[in-house]
Amino acid sequence: MPVELSVAPNRSLEFWFPDGDVILSCPQPDGRPFIYRVHKFILSQHSKPFAEMLTKESLASRQTLEGLPVLPLPEPATEIYKLLCCLYNALNGAAFHDLERPITRYDWLLRICIQYKIEPLRESIISQLKTEWPITLAGWDAREAHIAVLRRQHAAAGGRVHDMWLDDRLPEPVLTIHTSRSIGLHSIGPAAWYDLTRRDPRADWNALHTILTRVLPENERLLAQGVRSARWGALSAQDLLALASLKETLSMLVRDMWDSKRMPQMPHPACEARRNEILDCAKEVAIATRDPLHAAQAARQYTTKAAMCKPCEAELVESFLTFRVCCWQTLVKKFLNIN
Ligand SMILES: [Zn+2]
């Protein structure tokens, strides 16, 4: 026989429909359950696991509250709240996440979608994740161009836009690496690893994104400078080794391909002198920014403005293009399908 729920729960104001026919009960940090009164058909329509849990037979043995069956869920109430926002407000594009924040942050929502087989939302999140962490060099360049626009916006506004720092609005790579492994979405791995090689080891995501510590002067200074942080503490020893190895691979690529002493002679001494200057400068930029792809791109653009003859210019531009493609292929080969 069904029994009444013993502990007095907290109720949702938003998701408490008078004609709801099931109660979802979720844990809260203080131990009291948090409950939602919703409609079986909404849950069942979007999710097969929910449909199975909500059959008459499955609910017969459940506790009841005010005559309605109570379905306990393991996910925290805040996560189920967002899920209900998605299911009930599907026509509202911003229903399931703040569009100013990266989808990478919504790893928990993706996990719920996978667990409860909520397909359209899962597909939508994965497609956005793939945009945030592209598998092609062209996709990476588009992403970086977008970030450059945001960075300029923040610089012009003195650091904050929509009450957020730049680091609040951009995806974090370590969480992405964990997500790519946990759901087998390997295509987002290479871009996340490359991005991680560029992060400042002094900028810890947890310190910069926890309410109490982010307002400390040294942390606020980093955020105002547009620093990009990472969840360094969530990397295993093996991950740190993989990161060190990737950094070594990238710097070897730069050394091997941009060492002016090893480059072939050019037909014109003046062009060769310009080329060597550009290569030295590109090498410095690559080291300073920890970003050889960016350095090669900038050097390629600069080459077209340098005083070189057209054939020599074309040759150097081509070598930067080749470097970028080679760099990206190395990255993809190293991290695709191995994590
Ligand atoms: Zn020339």
Coordinates of C-alpha atoms and ligand atoms in Angstrom, one line a residue:
M1 CA 0.0 0.0 0.0
P2 CA 1.3 3.5 -0.8
V3 CA 2.4 5.5 2.2
E4 CA 2.6 9.3 2.7
L5 CA 6.0 11.0 2.4
S6 CA 7.3 11.5 5.9
V7 CA 9.8 14.4 5.7
A8 CA 8.3 17.8 4.8
P9 CA 9.8 18.8 1.4
N10 CA 10.4 22.2 -0.2
R11 CA 8.1 22.8 -3.1
S12 CA 8.9 24.5 -6.4
L13 CA 6.9 27.6 -7.1
E14 CA 7.4 27.5 -10.9
F15 CA 6.9 23.8 -11.5
W16 CA 3.9 23.1 -9.3
F17 CA 1.0 22.6 -11.7
P18 CA -2.4 22.1 -10.0
D19 CA -3.3 19.5 -12.7
G20 CA 0.2 17.8 -12.5
D21 CA -0.2 14.0 -11.9
V22 CA 3.2 13.1 -10.6
I23 CA 5.7 14.5 -8.1
L24 CA 9.4 14.5 -8.7
S25 CA 11.5 14.5 -5.5
C26 CA 15.1 15.6 -5.7
P27 CA 17.9 15.8 -3.1
Q28 CA 19.1 19.2 -1.8
P29 CA 22.4 19.9 0.0
D30 CA 20.5 20.3 3.4
G31 CA 19.1 16.8 3.1
R32 CA 15.4 17.9 2.7
P33 CA 13.8 16.8 -0.5
F34 CA 12.7 19.4 -3.1
I35 CA 9.6 18.5 -5.1
Y36 CA 8.1 19.4 -8.4
R37 CA 4.4 18.6 -9.4
V38 CA 4.5 18.0 -13.1
H39 CA 2.8 16.0 -15.9
K40 CA 3.6 12.4 -16.7
F41 CA 3.0 12.9 -20.4
I42 CA 5.5 15.7 -20.8
L43 CA 8.3 13.5 -19.2
S44 CA 7.2 10.4 -21.0
Q45 CA 6.9 12.0 -24.4
H46 CA 10.5 13.2 -24.3
S47 CA 12.2 10.3 -22.5
K48 CA 11.8 6.5 -22.7
P49 CA 13.4 5.9 -19.3
F50 CA 10.9 8.4 -17.7
A51 CA 8.1 6.6 -19.6
E52 CA 9.1 3.3 -18.1
M53 CA 9.3 4.8 -14.6
L54 CA 6.0 6.4 -14.9
T55 CA 3.8 3.4 -15.9
K56 CA 0.9 2.6 -13.5
E57 CA 2.7 -0.6 -12.4
S58 CA 6.0 1.2 -11.7
L59 CA 4.3 3.9 -9.7
A60 CA 2.1 1.6 -7.7
S61 CA 4.7 0.9 -5.1
R62 CA 5.9 4.5 -4.7
Q63 CA 5.2 6.7 -1.8
T64 CA 2.5 9.3 -2.3
L65 CA 2.0 12.9 -1.3
E66 CA -1.5 14.4 -1.5
G67 CA -2.6 11.4 -3.3
L68 CA 0.0 11.7 -6.1
P69 CA 2.9 9.2 -6.7
V70 CA 6.3 10.5 -5.7
L71 CA 9.2 9.6 -8.1
P72 CA 12.6 10.1 -6.4
L73 CA 15.4 11.2 -8.7
P74 CA 19.1 11.1 -7.8
E75 CA 20.0 14.4 -9.6
P76 CA 20.1 17.6 -7.5
A77 CA 17.0 19.8 -7.6
T78 CA 18.8 22.6 -9.4
E79 CA 19.7 20.3 -12.3
I80 CA 16.1 18.9 -12.6
Y81 CA 14.9 22.5 -12.5
K82 CA 16.9 23.2 -15.7
L83 CA 15.7 20.0 -17.3
L84 CA 12.1 21.0 -16.6
C85 CA 12.8 24.4 -18.1
C86 CA 13.9 22.7 -21.2
L87 CA 11.0 20.3 -21.4
Y88 CA 8.3 22.9 -20.6
N89 CA 9.8 25.9 -22.4
A90 CA 11.1 24.2 -25.5
L91 CA 10.1 27.2 -27.7
N92 CA 12.2 29.5 -25.7
G93 CA 15.7 29.2 -27.1
A94 CA 17.4 30.5 -23.9
A95 CA 15.3 28.1 -21.8
F96 CA 18.0 25.6 -21.1
H97 CA 21.0 27.8 -20.8
D98 CA 22.3 31.3 -20.6
L99 CA 23.3 32.1 -24.1
E100 CA 26.1 34.3 -22.9
R101 CA 27.8 31.3 -21.3
P102 CA 29.4 28.4 -23.0
I103 CA 27.6 25.2 -23.5
T104 CA 30.7 23.4 -22.1
R105 CA 29.5 24.4 -18.6
Y106 CA 26.3 22.4 -19.0
D107 CA 28.0 19.0 -18.8
W108 CA 25.5 17.9 -16.1
L109 CA 22.6 18.7 -18.4
L110 CA 24.2 16.6 -21.1
R111 CA 24.6 13.7 -18.6
I112 CA 20.9 14.0 -17.7
C113 CA 19.9 14.0 -21.4
I114 CA 22.0 10.9 -22.0
Q115 CA 20.7 9.1 -18.9
Y116 CA 17.0 9.9 -19.6
K117 CA 17.5 9.6 -23.4
I118 CA 16.2 13.1 -24.2
E119 CA 17.4 13.0 -27.7
P120 CA 16.7 16.5 -29.3
L121 CA 18.2 18.3 -26.4
R122 CA 21.2 16.0 -26.3
E123 CA 21.8 16.5 -30.0
S124 CA 21.5 20.3 -29.6
I125 CA 24.0 20.4 -26.8
I126 CA 26.5 18.1 -28.6
S127 CA 26.2 20.2 -31.8
Q128 CA 27.0 23.4 -29.7
L129 CA 29.9 21.6 -28.0
K130 CA 31.3 20.7 -31.5
T131 CA 31.1 24.4 -32.4
E132 CA 32.9 25.4 -29.2
W133 CA 35.5 22.7 -29.8
P134 CA 35.8 22.2 -33.6
I135 CA 37.6 19.3 -35.2
T136 CA 38.8 21.2 -38.2
L137 CA 41.4 24.0 -38.5
A138 CA 38.8 26.2 -40.3
G139 CA 36.4 25.6 -37.4
W140 CA 39.2 26.5 -35.0
D141 CA 39.9 29.8 -36.9
A142 CA 36.2 30.7 -36.8
R143 CA 36.1 30.1 -33.1
E144 CA 39.2 32.2 -32.5
A145 CA 37.9 35.0 -34.6
H146 CA 34.7 35.0 -32.5
I147 CA 36.8 35.0 -29.3
A148 CA 38.9 37.9 -30.6
V149 CA 35.7 40.0 -31.1
L150 CA 34.6 39.2 -27.5
R151 CA 38.1 40.1 -26.2
R152 CA 37.9 43.5 -27.9
Q153 CA 34.5 44.0 -26.4
H154 CA 35.8 43.3 -22.9
A155 CA 38.9 45.5 -23.4
A156 CA 36.8 48.4 -24.6
A157 CA 34.4 48.0 -21.6
G158 CA 37.3 47.9 -19.1
G159 CA 36.9 44.2 -18.4
R160 CA 33.3 43.4 -17.8
V161 CA 30.4 42.9 -20.3
H162 CA 26.9 41.8 -19.2
D163 CA 28.4 41.8 -15.7
M164 CA 30.8 39.0 -16.8
W165 CA 34.5 38.7 -17.3
L166 CA 35.8 37.3 -20.5
D167 CA 36.7 34.0 -18.7
D168 CA 33.1 33.6 -17.6
R169 CA 31.9 33.7 -21.2
L170 CA 34.4 31.2 -22.7
P171 CA 34.5 27.4 -22.5
E172 CA 37.0 25.7 -20.2
P173 CA 39.2 22.9 -21.6
V174 CA 39.6 20.5 -18.7
L175 CA 35.9 20.0 -18.2
T176 CA 35.7 19.4 -22.0
I177 CA 38.4 16.8 -21.8
H178 CA 36.5 14.9 -19.1
T179 CA 33.2 15.3 -21.0
S180 CA 34.8 14.0 -24.2
R181 CA 35.9 10.9 -22.4
S182 CA 32.8 10.3 -20.3
I183 CA 30.4 10.4 -23.3
G184 CA 32.9 9.2 -26.0
L185 CA 32.7 12.4 -27.9
H186 CA 36.3 12.3 -29.0
S187 CA 36.1 15.0 -31.7
I188 CA 36.0 17.8 -29.1
G189 CA 39.3 16.5 -27.5
P190 CA 42.0 17.9 -29.8
A191 CA 40.8 21.5 -29.7
A192 CA 40.4 21.3 -25.9
W193 CA 44.0 19.9 -25.5
Y194 CA 45.4 22.6 -27.7
D195 CA 43.5 25.3 -25.8
L196 CA 44.8 23.9 -22.5
T197 CA 48.4 24.3 -23.7
R198 CA 47.7 28.1 -24.0
R199 CA 46.3 28.5 -20.5
D200 CA 48.2 30.3 -17.7
P201 CA 49.1 27.7 -15.0
R202 CA 48.7 30.5 -12.4
A203 CA 45.0 31.0 -13.4
D204 CA 43.0 28.4 -11.6
W205 CA 39.4 28.2 -12.7
N206 CA 38.1 27.2 -9.2
A207 CA 39.7 30.2 -7.6
L208 CA 38.5 32.6 -10.3
H209 CA 34.9 31.2 -10.4
T210 CA 34.1 30.8 -6.8
I211 CA 32.1 33.7 -5.4
L212 CA 34.3 34.1 -2.3
T213 CA 37.7 33.9 -4.0
R214 CA 37.0 35.6 -7.3
V215 CA 36.7 39.0 -5.6
L216 CA 40.2 38.9 -4.1
P217 CA 42.3 41.7 -5.7
E218 CA 44.8 39.4 -7.3
N219 CA 42.1 37.2 -8.9
E220 CA 40.1 40.2 -10.0
R221 CA 43.2 41.7 -11.6
L222 CA 43.7 38.4 -13.6
L223 CA 40.1 38.4 -14.7
A224 CA 40.2 42.0 -15.7
Q225 CA 43.2 41.3 -17.8
G226 CA 41.2 38.7 -19.8
V227 CA 43.1 35.8 -18.4
R228 CA 41.9 32.3 -19.5
S229 CA 41.9 29.8 -16.7
A230 CA 41.7 26.1 -16.4
R231 CA 40.6 23.5 -13.8
W232 CA 44.2 22.5 -13.2
G233 CA 43.3 20.5 -10.2
A234 CA 41.1 18.1 -12.2
L235 CA 44.0 16.9 -14.3
S236 CA 45.4 13.5 -13.4
A237 CA 49.2 12.8 -13.4
Q238 CA 48.7 11.1 -16.7
D239 CA 46.9 14.1 -18.1
L240 CA 49.7 16.5 -17.0
L241 CA 52.2 14.2 -18.7
A242 CA 50.1 14.3 -21.9
L243 CA 50.0 18.1 -21.6
A244 CA 53.8 18.4 -21.2
S245 CA 54.3 16.1 -24.1
L246 CA 52.0 18.1 -26.3
K247 CA 53.7 21.3 -25.4
E248 CA 57.1 19.7 -26.3
T249 CA 55.7 18.4 -29.6
L250 CA 54.4 21.9 -30.5
S251 CA 57.6 23.7 -29.6
M252 CA 59.6 21.1 -31.7
L253 CA 57.3 21.8 -34.6
V254 CA 58.0 25.5 -34.3
R255 CA 61.8 24.9 -34.0
D256 CA 61.9 22.4 -37.0
M257 CA 59.8 24.5 -39.3
W258 CA 60.8 28.1 -38.5
D259 CA 64.5 27.8 -37.9
S260 CA 65.8 30.3 -40.4
K261 CA 69.2 28.6 -40.4
R262 CA 67.6 25.4 -41.6
M263 CA 65.4 27.0 -44.2
P264 CA 66.5 26.8 -47.9
Q265 CA 68.2 29.9 -49.4
M266 CA 66.0 32.3 -51.2
P267 CA 66.9 33.7 -54.6
H268 CA 67.1 37.3 -53.4
P269 CA 69.3 38.3 -50.4
A270 CA 66.9 41.1 -49.4
C271 CA 63.9 38.8 -49.4
E272 CA 65.9 36.2 -47.4
A273 CA 66.8 38.8 -44.8
R274 CA 63.1 39.8 -44.5
R275 CA 62.0 36.2 -44.3
N276 CA 64.5 35.5 -41.4
E277 CA 63.2 38.5 -39.5
I278 CA 59.6 37.4 -39.9
L279 CA 60.5 33.8 -38.8
D280 CA 62.4 35.1 -35.7
C281 CA 59.5 37.3 -34.8
A282 CA 56.9 34.6 -35.4
K283 CA 58.9 32.3 -33.1
E284 CA 58.9 34.9 -30.4
V285 CA 55.1 35.4 -30.7
A286 CA 54.6 31.6 -30.6
I287 CA 56.5 31.4 -27.3
A288 CA 55.0 34.5 -25.8
T289 CA 51.4 33.6 -26.6
R290 CA 51.9 29.8 -26.2
D291 CA 49.9 29.7 -29.5
P292 CA 51.9 28.7 -32.6
L293 CA 48.7 28.5 -34.7
H294 CA 48.0 32.2 -33.9
A295 CA 51.7 33.1 -34.4
A296 CA 51.7 31.5 -37.9
Q297 CA 48.5 33.1 -38.8
A298 CA 49.7 36.6 -37.8
A299 CA 53.1 36.0 -39.5
R300 CA 51.3 34.9 -42.7
Q301 CA 49.2 38.1 -42.7
Y302 CA 52.3 40.2 -41.9
T303 CA 54.3 38.6 -44.8
T304 CA 51.8 40.0 -47.3
K305 CA 52.7 43.5 -46.1
A306 CA 56.5 42.9 -45.9
A307 CA 58.7 44.3 -48.7
M308 CA 59.4 41.0 -50.5
C309 CA 59.0 40.1 -54.1
K310 CA 55.8 38.3 -55.0
P311 CA 57.3 34.8 -55.6
C312 CA 59.3 34.9 -52.3
E313 CA 56.3 36.2 -50.5
A314 CA 54.1 33.4 -51.9
E315 CA 56.6 30.8 -50.8
L316 CA 56.7 32.1 -47.2
V317 CA 53.0 32.4 -47.0
E318 CA 52.7 28.8 -48.2
S319 CA 55.2 27.7 -45.5
F320 CA 53.0 29.2 -42.8
L321 CA 49.9 27.6 -44.2
T322 CA 51.7 24.2 -44.3
F323 CA 52.9 24.7 -40.7
R324 CA 49.4 25.4 -39.5
V325 CA 47.9 22.3 -41.3
C326 CA 50.7 20.1 -40.0
C327 CA 50.3 21.4 -36.5
W328 CA 46.6 20.8 -36.5
Q329 CA 47.0 17.3 -38.0
T330 CA 49.6 16.4 -35.3
L331 CA 47.2 17.5 -32.7
V332 CA 44.2 15.6 -34.1
K333 CA 46.4 12.4 -34.5
K334 CA 47.6 12.7 -31.0
F335 CA 44.2 13.1 -29.3
L336 CA 41.5 11.7 -31.5
N337 CA 40.3 8.3 -30.5
I338 CA 42.9 7.7 -27.9
N339 CA 41.2 9.3 -24.9
Ligands
ZN1 ZN 62.4 37.6 -53.7

